[in-house]
Amino acid sequence: MKEIQDIVEAFTRHTAEGKQTALATVVHVEGSSYRRPGARMLVSEDGLLTGAISGGCLEGDALRKARLAMSEGKPALVKYDTMDDDDAKLGVGLGCNGIIHILIEPINLSLPNHPLALLQKVVSQREVALVVTLFSLHDRKGPQPGTCYLNQSGEEVITPALPGFFLPLLKPDIQETRHNLVSSTKSYKQDQNKFTAFLEVIQPAPVLVICGAGNDVLPLVNMAGLLGWATVVVDGRANYATQERFPNAQQVLVAKPEQVLSQVRVDQNTIFLLFTHNYNYDLAMLRLLLPLPLPYVGVLGPKKKMERMLDELQEEGLTLTESQLSKVFGPVGLDLGAETSEEIALSVLAEIKAVLARRNAGFLRDKQESIHAQSGAPAVHPITSCPA
């Protein structure tokens, strides 16, 4: 989500300065590549790049092709075949072993629902979004509809670029994708028309609600900002919980545990961290958080503290289900050998990322399958055919 946020912000600046722009999107990958479908990069007419479609190898060539697309005023599908030994002649030298298809869409501001307008809608709401990008692998020189559909908050945005006769074919896959919240790639054929659709699920960025305003929370807030994650800092001490101490936090609250939830919006992407160094405050917050459908609750402190808290809650008569316990991480963080506040922040944020991505946070060198092989996380399915 941070990449999309950065692209939207850059687009706003470029538009205010009267610059023409184009959006480059990785729409399909065969084999391995540095970035996967959904990676985006905004290109301005004067060569400024925001986002990335590779590790820096494709950007130069994509910039030239983006300028050409801007001058011609129509989308272009570009193919990079890194399985070809002659790939080095292109000057990209990816070191990967795959075929990357990148769709370049010049932004026409006269169209109300151009690709960046759709992305602006995506970032403006904290709701899951489904974006459909339509392209033709069969006829690379033919029409490339591009980013042409958005489904968010129960509303649909359908652009004129989406061929009307394809919408009925897309509808079942749109419904399935919305239900499963798993990105997919599908191919469609009707008469002589062949298109491939990348149905992309875009989740809102996580929000970290950090209970505790000590000095050890400062690096957590700052590092979360680098990831594009919003932060809310809460503490019962007015001299600690101040905006001056946490200028990078989106919200700073002085509140008792029972006052927190009424002042914070909680959804499926809200993370809670209990860092108050106050046992009773943490216990009161944990009591309130356990019944909520949260993906992660992190508790700072030793395992004995965590065990004591859970024992006390059970003694109160609170029934702790396996589902509730599975989202509680205490002691919080990955075992990185962290000692300093900055290292602990790195450990905690890395664990949160692993949990949200449903990964085990092991060493990549020990991974038997490819890096991007899925472990229950949102996946890109192989292309399947839809009969005419």
Tab-separated table of C-alpha atoms in Angstrom:
chain	number	residue	atom	x	y	z
A	1	MET	CA	0.000	0.000	0.000
A	2	LYS	CA	2.864	2.431	0.744
A	3	GLU	CA	4.000	2.259	-2.876
A	4	ILE	CA	0.513	3.221	-4.035
A	5	GLN	CA	0.361	6.013	-1.460
A	6	ASP	CA	3.711	7.385	-2.661
A	7	ILE	CA	2.579	7.182	-6.286
A	8	VAL	CA	-0.653	9.045	-5.560
A	9	GLU	CA	1.249	11.773	-3.702
A	10	ALA	CA	3.788	12.106	-6.529
A	11	PHE	CA	1.000	12.226	-9.112
A	12	THR	CA	-0.648	15.090	-7.211
A	13	ARG	CA	2.635	17.041	-7.251
A	14	HIS	CA	3.325	16.381	-10.931
A	15	THR	CA	-0.223	17.362	-11.918
A	16	ALA	CA	0.024	20.615	-9.949
A	17	GLU	CA	3.230	21.368	-11.869
A	18	GLY	CA	1.588	20.599	-15.204
A	19	LYS	CA	3.683	17.497	-15.877
A	20	GLN	CA	2.452	14.574	-17.938
A	21	THR	CA	2.721	11.152	-16.303
A	22	ALA	CA	2.412	7.450	-17.068
A	23	LEU	CA	1.793	4.476	-14.809
A	24	ALA	CA	3.853	1.300	-15.285
A	25	THR	CA	2.405	-1.853	-13.681
A	26	VAL	CA	3.771	-5.395	-13.530
A	27	VAL	CA	0.696	-7.310	-14.712
A	28	HIS	CA	2.005	-10.823	-15.337
A	29	VAL	CA	5.129	-12.833	-14.525
A	30	GLU	CA	6.227	-16.232	-15.820
A	31	GLY	CA	9.018	-17.766	-13.775
A	32	SER	CA	10.930	-15.642	-11.257
A	33	SER	CA	11.292	-11.883	-11.011
A	34	TYR	CA	12.278	-9.265	-8.455
A	35	ARG	CA	8.747	-7.813	-8.269
A	36	ARG	CA	5.410	-9.558	-8.664
A	37	PRO	CA	2.144	-8.523	-10.347
A	38	GLY	CA	0.798	-5.377	-8.759
A	39	ALA	CA	4.181	-3.624	-8.489
A	40	ARG	CA	3.835	-0.091	-9.845
A	41	MET	CA	5.942	2.866	-10.875
A	42	LEU	CA	4.868	6.388	-11.802
A	43	VAL	CA	6.917	8.106	-14.509
A	44	SER	CA	6.833	11.857	-15.102
A	45	GLU	CA	7.667	13.423	-18.444
A	46	ASP	CA	10.918	14.808	-17.022
A	47	GLY	CA	12.064	11.373	-15.879
A	48	LEU	CA	11.152	11.338	-12.186
A	49	LEU	CA	10.296	7.836	-10.948
A	50	THR	CA	8.128	6.889	-7.969
A	51	GLY	CA	7.740	3.242	-6.983
A	52	ALA	CA	9.548	0.339	-8.622
A	53	ILE	CA	8.872	-2.466	-11.094
A	54	SER	CA	12.202	-4.240	-10.557
A	55	GLY	CA	15.333	-4.018	-8.477
A	56	GLY	CA	16.436	-1.053	-10.584
A	57	CYS	CA	17.269	-2.979	-13.745
A	58	LEU	CA	14.127	-2.337	-15.802
A	59	GLU	CA	13.451	1.226	-14.751
A	60	GLY	CA	15.692	2.908	-17.334
A	61	ASP	CA	14.228	1.040	-20.293
A	62	ALA	CA	10.698	1.405	-18.916
A	63	LEU	CA	11.239	5.152	-18.639
A	64	ARG	CA	12.003	5.378	-22.349
A	65	LYS	CA	8.962	3.304	-23.223
A	66	ALA	CA	6.779	5.349	-20.879
A	67	ARG	CA	7.812	8.555	-22.634
A	68	LEU	CA	6.933	6.939	-25.961
A	69	ALA	CA	3.534	5.896	-24.601
A	70	MET	CA	2.945	9.452	-23.393
A	71	SER	CA	3.761	10.865	-26.806
A	72	GLU	CA	1.485	8.353	-28.554
A	73	GLY	CA	-1.252	8.711	-25.961
A	74	LYS	CA	-2.097	5.019	-25.666
A	75	PRO	CA	-1.196	2.132	-23.324
A	76	ALA	CA	1.584	-0.266	-24.269
A	77	LEU	CA	2.391	-3.776	-23.053
A	78	VAL	CA	6.135	-4.332	-22.712
A	79	LYS	CA	7.742	-7.762	-22.370
A	80	TYR	CA	11.107	-8.512	-20.761
A	81	ASP	CA	12.347	-12.076	-21.255
A	82	THR	CA	15.136	-12.738	-18.770
A	83	MET	CA	15.240	-16.438	-19.656
A	84	ASP	CA	16.843	-15.484	-22.957
A	85	ASP	CA	20.636	-15.537	-22.936
A	86	ASP	CA	20.560	-12.483	-25.167
A	87	ASP	CA	18.771	-10.500	-22.477
A	88	ALA	CA	22.051	-8.837	-21.528
A	89	LYS	CA	21.892	-7.038	-24.878
A	90	LEU	CA	18.901	-5.106	-23.551
A	91	GLY	CA	21.093	-3.703	-20.842
A	92	VAL	CA	18.801	-4.884	-18.068
A	93	GLY	CA	20.755	-7.848	-16.699
A	94	LEU	CA	18.126	-8.859	-14.174
A	95	GLY	CA	19.764	-12.004	-12.948
A	96	CYS	CA	16.289	-13.515	-12.659
A	97	ASN	CA	14.851	-16.299	-14.749
A	98	GLY	CA	11.442	-15.204	-15.922
A	99	ILE	CA	9.300	-13.248	-18.308
A	100	ILE	CA	7.907	-9.953	-17.008
A	101	HIS	CA	4.996	-8.192	-18.682
A	102	ILE	CA	4.623	-4.509	-17.831
A	103	LEU	CA	1.656	-2.393	-18.839
A	104	ILE	CA	2.416	1.290	-19.358
A	105	GLU	CA	-0.589	3.615	-19.220
A	106	PRO	CA	-0.259	7.322	-20.040
A	107	ILE	CA	-2.531	9.323	-17.756
A	108	ASN	CA	-5.175	11.321	-19.614
A	109	LEU	CA	-6.505	13.907	-17.177
A	110	SER	CA	-9.548	14.547	-19.354
A	111	LEU	CA	-10.860	11.101	-18.395
A	112	PRO	CA	-12.603	11.186	-14.981
A	113	ASN	CA	-11.670	7.610	-14.034
A	114	HIS	CA	-8.116	7.329	-15.330
A	115	PRO	CA	-5.832	4.801	-13.531
A	116	LEU	CA	-4.501	7.293	-10.992
A	117	ALA	CA	-8.009	8.474	-10.182
A	118	LEU	CA	-8.877	4.885	-9.284
A	119	LEU	CA	-5.766	4.573	-7.112
A	120	GLN	CA	-6.665	7.847	-5.408
A	121	LYS	CA	-9.998	6.295	-4.472
A	122	VAL	CA	-8.206	3.207	-3.153
A	123	VAL	CA	-6.010	5.156	-0.712
A	124	SER	CA	-8.782	7.530	0.366
A	125	GLN	CA	-10.690	4.770	2.180
A	126	ARG	CA	-9.628	2.186	4.739
A	127	GLU	CA	-11.484	-0.548	2.900
A	128	VAL	CA	-10.351	-3.580	0.908
A	129	ALA	CA	-10.258	-2.730	-2.796
A	130	LEU	CA	-10.390	-4.917	-5.896
A	131	VAL	CA	-8.714	-3.434	-8.968
A	132	VAL	CA	-8.923	-5.108	-12.372
A	133	THR	CA	-6.239	-4.496	-14.998
A	134	LEU	CA	-7.068	-5.878	-18.447
A	135	PHE	CA	-4.446	-6.518	-21.111
A	136	SER	CA	-3.822	-8.658	-24.169
A	137	LEU	CA	-0.901	-11.088	-24.196
A	138	HIS	CA	-2.298	-12.524	-27.436
A	139	ASP	CA	-2.098	-9.247	-29.379
A	140	ARG	CA	0.524	-6.990	-27.834
A	141	LYS	CA	0.031	-4.357	-30.555
A	142	GLY	CA	-3.743	-4.385	-30.125
A	143	PRO	CA	-5.871	-2.479	-27.605
A	144	GLN	CA	-4.723	-2.640	-23.974
A	145	PRO	CA	-7.689	-1.574	-21.785
A	146	GLY	CA	-5.494	-1.282	-18.689
A	147	THR	CA	-6.733	-0.315	-15.216
A	148	CYS	CA	-10.452	-0.346	-15.882
A	149	TYR	CA	-12.418	-1.504	-12.833
A	150	LEU	CA	-12.584	-0.769	-9.105
A	151	ASN	CA	-14.750	-2.419	-6.463
A	152	GLN	CA	-14.543	-0.893	-2.997
A	153	SER	CA	-16.991	-0.400	-0.143
A	154	GLY	CA	-19.720	-2.036	-2.195
A	155	GLU	CA	-19.342	0.492	-5.020
A	156	GLU	CA	-18.159	-0.190	-8.562
A	157	VAL	CA	-16.230	2.120	-10.861
A	158	ILE	CA	-16.219	0.907	-14.456
A	159	THR	CA	-14.174	2.901	-16.953
A	160	PRO	CA	-14.985	3.256	-20.670
A	161	ALA	CA	-11.795	1.279	-21.406
A	162	LEU	CA	-13.448	-1.924	-20.177
A	163	PRO	CA	-15.128	-3.644	-23.147
A	164	GLY	CA	-18.808	-4.016	-22.262
A	165	PHE	CA	-19.030	-7.573	-23.508
A	166	PHE	CA	-16.256	-8.621	-21.061
A	167	LEU	CA	-17.950	-7.434	-17.902
A	168	PRO	CA	-20.345	-10.438	-17.713
A	169	LEU	CA	-17.322	-12.743	-18.049
A	170	LEU	CA	-15.472	-10.897	-15.314
A	171	LYS	CA	-18.336	-10.780	-12.821
A	172	PRO	CA	-18.048	-14.360	-11.449
A	173	ASP	CA	-14.293	-13.966	-10.932
A	174	ILE	CA	-14.791	-10.550	-9.342
A	175	GLN	CA	-17.243	-12.059	-6.874
A	176	GLU	CA	-14.922	-14.977	-6.117
A	177	THR	CA	-11.964	-12.653	-5.599
A	178	ARG	CA	-13.954	-10.389	-3.297
A	179	HIS	CA	-15.046	-13.424	-1.293
A	180	ASN	CA	-11.617	-15.074	-1.006
A	181	LEU	CA	-9.585	-11.854	-0.820
A	182	VAL	CA	-6.975	-13.551	-2.991
A	183	SER	CA	-5.525	-11.876	-6.082
A	184	SER	CA	-5.716	-13.914	-9.286
A	185	THR	CA	-4.955	-13.844	-12.986
A	186	LYS	CA	-7.537	-15.086	-15.485
A	187	SER	CA	-7.744	-15.261	-19.260
A	188	TYR	CA	-10.882	-14.793	-21.343
A	189	LYS	CA	-11.842	-15.468	-24.914
A	190	GLN	CA	-14.949	-14.445	-26.801
A	191	ASP	CA	-15.006	-14.747	-30.564
A	192	GLN	CA	-11.731	-13.185	-31.722
A	193	ASN	CA	-11.220	-11.244	-28.506
A	194	LYS	CA	-8.646	-12.543	-26.037
A	195	PHE	CA	-7.773	-10.681	-22.867
A	196	THR	CA	-6.021	-11.432	-19.601
A	197	ALA	CA	-7.201	-9.848	-16.365
A	198	PHE	CA	-5.186	-9.265	-13.210
A	199	LEU	CA	-7.716	-9.126	-10.379
A	200	GLU	CA	-5.795	-7.486	-7.560
A	201	VAL	CA	-6.866	-7.347	-3.934
A	202	ILE	CA	-5.419	-4.284	-2.197
A	203	GLN	CA	-5.590	-4.278	1.589
A	204	PRO	CA	-5.498	-1.052	3.610
A	205	ALA	CA	-2.186	-0.341	5.295
A	206	PRO	CA	-1.933	-1.574	8.897
A	207	VAL	CA	-2.556	0.853	11.739
A	208	LEU	CA	-0.480	0.346	14.882
A	209	VAL	CA	-2.150	1.331	18.143
A	210	ILE	CA	0.707	1.470	20.629
A	211	CYS	CA	-0.316	1.570	24.257
A	212	GLY	CA	2.637	3.198	25.935
A	213	ALA	CA	4.514	6.431	25.307
A	214	GLY	CA	7.939	5.666	26.680
A	215	ASN	CA	11.177	6.315	24.852
A	216	ASP	CA	11.204	2.768	23.501
A	217	VAL	CA	8.088	3.570	21.470
A	218	LEU	CA	9.792	6.371	19.513
A	219	PRO	CA	11.679	4.060	17.091
A	220	LEU	CA	8.528	1.953	16.658
A	221	VAL	CA	6.605	4.988	15.439
A	222	ASN	CA	9.421	6.179	13.198
A	223	MET	CA	10.079	2.770	11.600
A	224	ALA	CA	6.382	2.142	11.087
A	225	GLY	CA	6.242	5.418	9.200
A	226	LEU	CA	8.915	4.162	6.806
A	227	LEU	CA	6.652	1.187	6.054
A	228	GLY	CA	3.678	3.461	5.413
A	229	TRP	CA	1.890	2.226	8.534
A	230	ALA	CA	-0.092	4.777	10.517
A	231	THR	CA	0.447	4.891	14.277
A	232	VAL	CA	-1.676	5.850	17.266
A	233	VAL	CA	0.131	6.353	20.578
A	234	VAL	CA	-1.920	5.971	23.776
A	235	ASP	CA	-0.873	6.493	27.379
A	236	GLY	CA	-2.511	7.453	30.649
A	237	ARG	CA	0.260	9.949	31.400
A	238	ALA	CA	-0.352	13.384	29.892
A	239	ASN	CA	3.300	14.420	30.141
A	240	TYR	CA	4.354	11.396	28.042
A	241	ALA	CA	1.594	11.203	25.443
A	242	THR	CA	2.208	14.436	23.535
A	243	GLN	CA	2.361	15.231	19.833
A	244	GLU	CA	5.665	17.002	20.454
A	245	ARG	CA	7.267	13.744	21.589
A	246	PHE	CA	5.696	11.777	18.730
A	247	PRO	CA	5.552	14.124	15.722
A	248	ASN	CA	5.347	11.198	13.285
A	249	ALA	CA	2.317	9.603	14.954
A	250	GLN	CA	-1.032	10.214	13.283
A	251	GLN	CA	-2.779	10.421	16.656
A	252	VAL	CA	-1.671	10.767	20.269
A	253	LEU	CA	-4.184	10.078	23.033
A	254	VAL	CA	-4.209	10.465	26.783
A	255	ALA	CA	-6.631	7.784	27.913
A	256	LYS	CA	-7.364	5.117	30.465
A	257	PRO	CA	-7.787	1.573	29.092
A	258	GLU	CA	-11.580	1.755	29.130
A	259	GLN	CA	-11.455	4.973	27.078
A	260	VAL	CA	-9.189	3.748	24.281
A	261	LEU	CA	-11.519	1.773	22.014
A	262	SER	CA	-14.073	4.593	21.828
A	263	GLN	CA	-11.399	6.883	20.372
A	264	VAL	CA	-9.726	4.473	17.938
A	265	ARG	CA	-11.225	2.955	14.821
A	266	VAL	CA	-10.635	-0.801	14.904
A	267	ASP	CA	-10.778	-2.987	11.789
A	268	GLN	CA	-9.190	-6.155	10.395
A	269	ASN	CA	-5.920	-4.288	9.780
A	270	THR	CA	-5.538	-2.763	13.241
A	271	ILE	CA	-2.564	-3.932	15.311
A	272	PHE	CA	-2.297	-3.397	19.069
A	273	LEU	CA	0.989	-3.268	20.966
A	274	LEU	CA	1.031	-3.171	24.768
A	275	PHE	CA	4.200	-1.276	25.719
A	276	THR	CA	3.127	0.677	28.795
A	277	HIS	CA	5.495	-1.032	31.293
A	278	ASN	CA	2.430	-0.905	33.542
A	279	TYR	CA	1.129	-4.382	34.311
A	280	ASN	CA	-2.388	-3.296	35.275
A	281	TYR	CA	-2.802	-1.066	32.215
A	282	ASP	CA	-1.645	-3.853	29.895
A	283	LEU	CA	-3.905	-6.367	31.632
A	284	ALA	CA	-6.923	-4.089	31.323
A	285	MET	CA	-6.209	-3.524	27.624
A	286	LEU	CA	-5.712	-7.233	26.946
A	287	ARG	CA	-9.064	-7.956	28.606
A	288	LEU	CA	-10.738	-5.529	26.163
A	289	LEU	CA	-8.818	-6.679	23.078
A	290	LEU	CA	-9.185	-10.446	23.294
A	291	PRO	CA	-12.828	-10.515	22.105
A	292	LEU	CA	-12.066	-8.305	19.071
A	293	PRO	CA	-11.286	-9.778	15.607
A	294	LEU	CA	-7.755	-8.396	15.516
A	295	PRO	CA	-4.907	-10.013	13.565
A	296	TYR	CA	-2.201	-9.280	16.157
A	297	VAL	CA	-1.804	-8.171	19.752
A	298	GLY	CA	1.787	-7.828	20.932
A	299	VAL	CA	2.697	-7.730	24.619
A	300	LEU	CA	6.100	-6.451	25.749
A	301	GLY	CA	7.774	-8.310	28.573
A	302	PRO	CA	8.899	-11.791	29.597
A	303	LYS	CA	6.901	-14.964	29.082
A	304	LYS	CA	6.107	-15.165	32.798
A	305	LYS	CA	4.298	-11.836	32.565
A	306	MET	CA	2.217	-13.098	29.660
A	307	GLU	CA	1.367	-16.322	31.464
A	308	ARG	CA	0.385	-14.432	34.602
A	309	MET	CA	-1.909	-12.110	32.656
A	310	LEU	CA	-3.702	-14.996	30.963
A	311	ASP	CA	-4.045	-16.845	34.271
A	312	GLU	CA	-5.620	-13.795	35.909
A	313	LEU	CA	-8.096	-13.367	33.065
A	314	GLN	CA	-9.120	-17.002	33.340
A	315	GLU	CA	-9.482	-16.696	37.108
A	316	GLU	CA	-11.886	-13.820	36.459
A	317	GLY	CA	-14.034	-16.272	34.534
A	318	LEU	CA	-12.979	-15.180	31.062
A	319	THR	CA	-12.962	-18.110	28.628
A	320	LEU	CA	-9.930	-17.911	26.345
A	321	THR	CA	-10.437	-19.625	23.007
A	322	GLU	CA	-7.698	-20.958	20.765
A	323	SER	CA	-8.573	-18.290	18.210
A	324	GLN	CA	-8.130	-15.533	20.772
A	325	LEU	CA	-4.836	-16.895	22.054
A	326	SER	CA	-3.449	-17.351	18.537
A	327	LYS	CA	-3.412	-13.597	17.920
A	328	VAL	CA	-1.563	-12.750	21.144
A	329	PHE	CA	2.228	-12.548	20.836
A	330	GLY	CA	4.040	-12.284	24.114
A	331	PRO	CA	6.925	-11.951	24.422
A	332	VAL	CA	6.531	-9.742	21.360
A	333	GLY	CA	8.892	-9.851	18.372
A	334	LEU	CA	11.129	-12.216	16.447
A	335	ASP	CA	14.218	-13.740	18.049
A	336	LEU	CA	16.807	-11.439	16.490
A	337	GLY	CA	18.950	-10.991	19.563
A	338	ALA	CA	17.520	-7.478	19.929
A	339	GLU	CA	18.762	-5.353	22.840
A	340	THR	CA	18.283	-1.671	22.039
A	341	SER	CA	14.944	0.058	21.487
A	342	GLU	CA	15.683	0.314	17.783
A	343	GLU	CA	16.518	-3.375	17.514
A	344	ILE	CA	13.400	-4.320	19.462
A	345	ALA	CA	11.311	-2.158	17.121
A	346	LEU	CA	12.831	-3.966	14.140
A	347	SER	CA	12.057	-7.325	15.750
A	348	VAL	CA	8.441	-6.370	16.487
A	349	LEU	CA	7.669	-4.887	13.077
A	350	ALA	CA	9.258	-7.874	11.336
A	351	GLU	CA	7.050	-10.242	13.326
A	352	ILE	CA	3.924	-8.228	12.514
A	353	LYS	CA	4.787	-8.311	8.807
A	354	ALA	CA	5.330	-12.072	8.932
A	355	VAL	CA	2.003	-12.632	10.694
A	356	LEU	CA	0.075	-10.439	8.256
A	357	ALA	CA	1.723	-12.205	5.297
A	358	ARG	CA	1.198	-15.613	6.943
A	359	ARG	CA	4.893	-16.484	6.735
A	360	ASN	CA	7.119	-18.245	9.249
A	361	ALA	CA	9.897	-15.613	9.095
A	362	GLY	CA	12.603	-18.206	8.428
A	363	PHE	CA	15.818	-17.795	6.452
A	364	LEU	CA	15.174	-17.457	2.715
A	365	ARG	CA	18.266	-19.543	1.977
A	366	ASP	CA	16.549	-22.492	3.694
A	367	LYS	CA	13.372	-22.126	1.649
A	368	GLN	CA	12.931	-25.076	-0.700
A	369	GLU	CA	10.417	-23.449	-3.041
A	370	SER	CA	10.721	-20.054	-4.725
A	371	ILE	CA	10.794	-16.891	-2.616
A	372	HIS	CA	7.337	-15.872	-3.759
A	373	ALA	CA	5.773	-19.297	-3.267
A	374	GLN	CA	2.702	-18.733	-1.159
A	375	SER	CA	2.151	-19.964	2.392
A	376	GLY	CA	-1.502	-19.116	2.781
A	377	ALA	CA	-0.988	-15.473	1.873
A	378	PRO	CA	-2.829	-13.731	-0.960
A	379	ALA	CA	-1.654	-15.436	-4.122
A	380	VAL	CA	-1.572	-14.890	-7.828
A	381	HIS	CA	-3.109	-17.911	-9.507
A	382	PRO	CA	-1.900	-19.345	-12.809
A	383	ILE	CA	-3.847	-18.205	-15.834
A	384	THR	CA	-6.975	-20.198	-16.440
A	385	SER	CA	-9.235	-20.070	-19.462
A	386	CYS	CA	-12.809	-18.904	-19.514
A	387	PRO	CA	-14.827	-20.445	-22.332
A	388	ALA	CA	-16.493	-18.224	-24.878
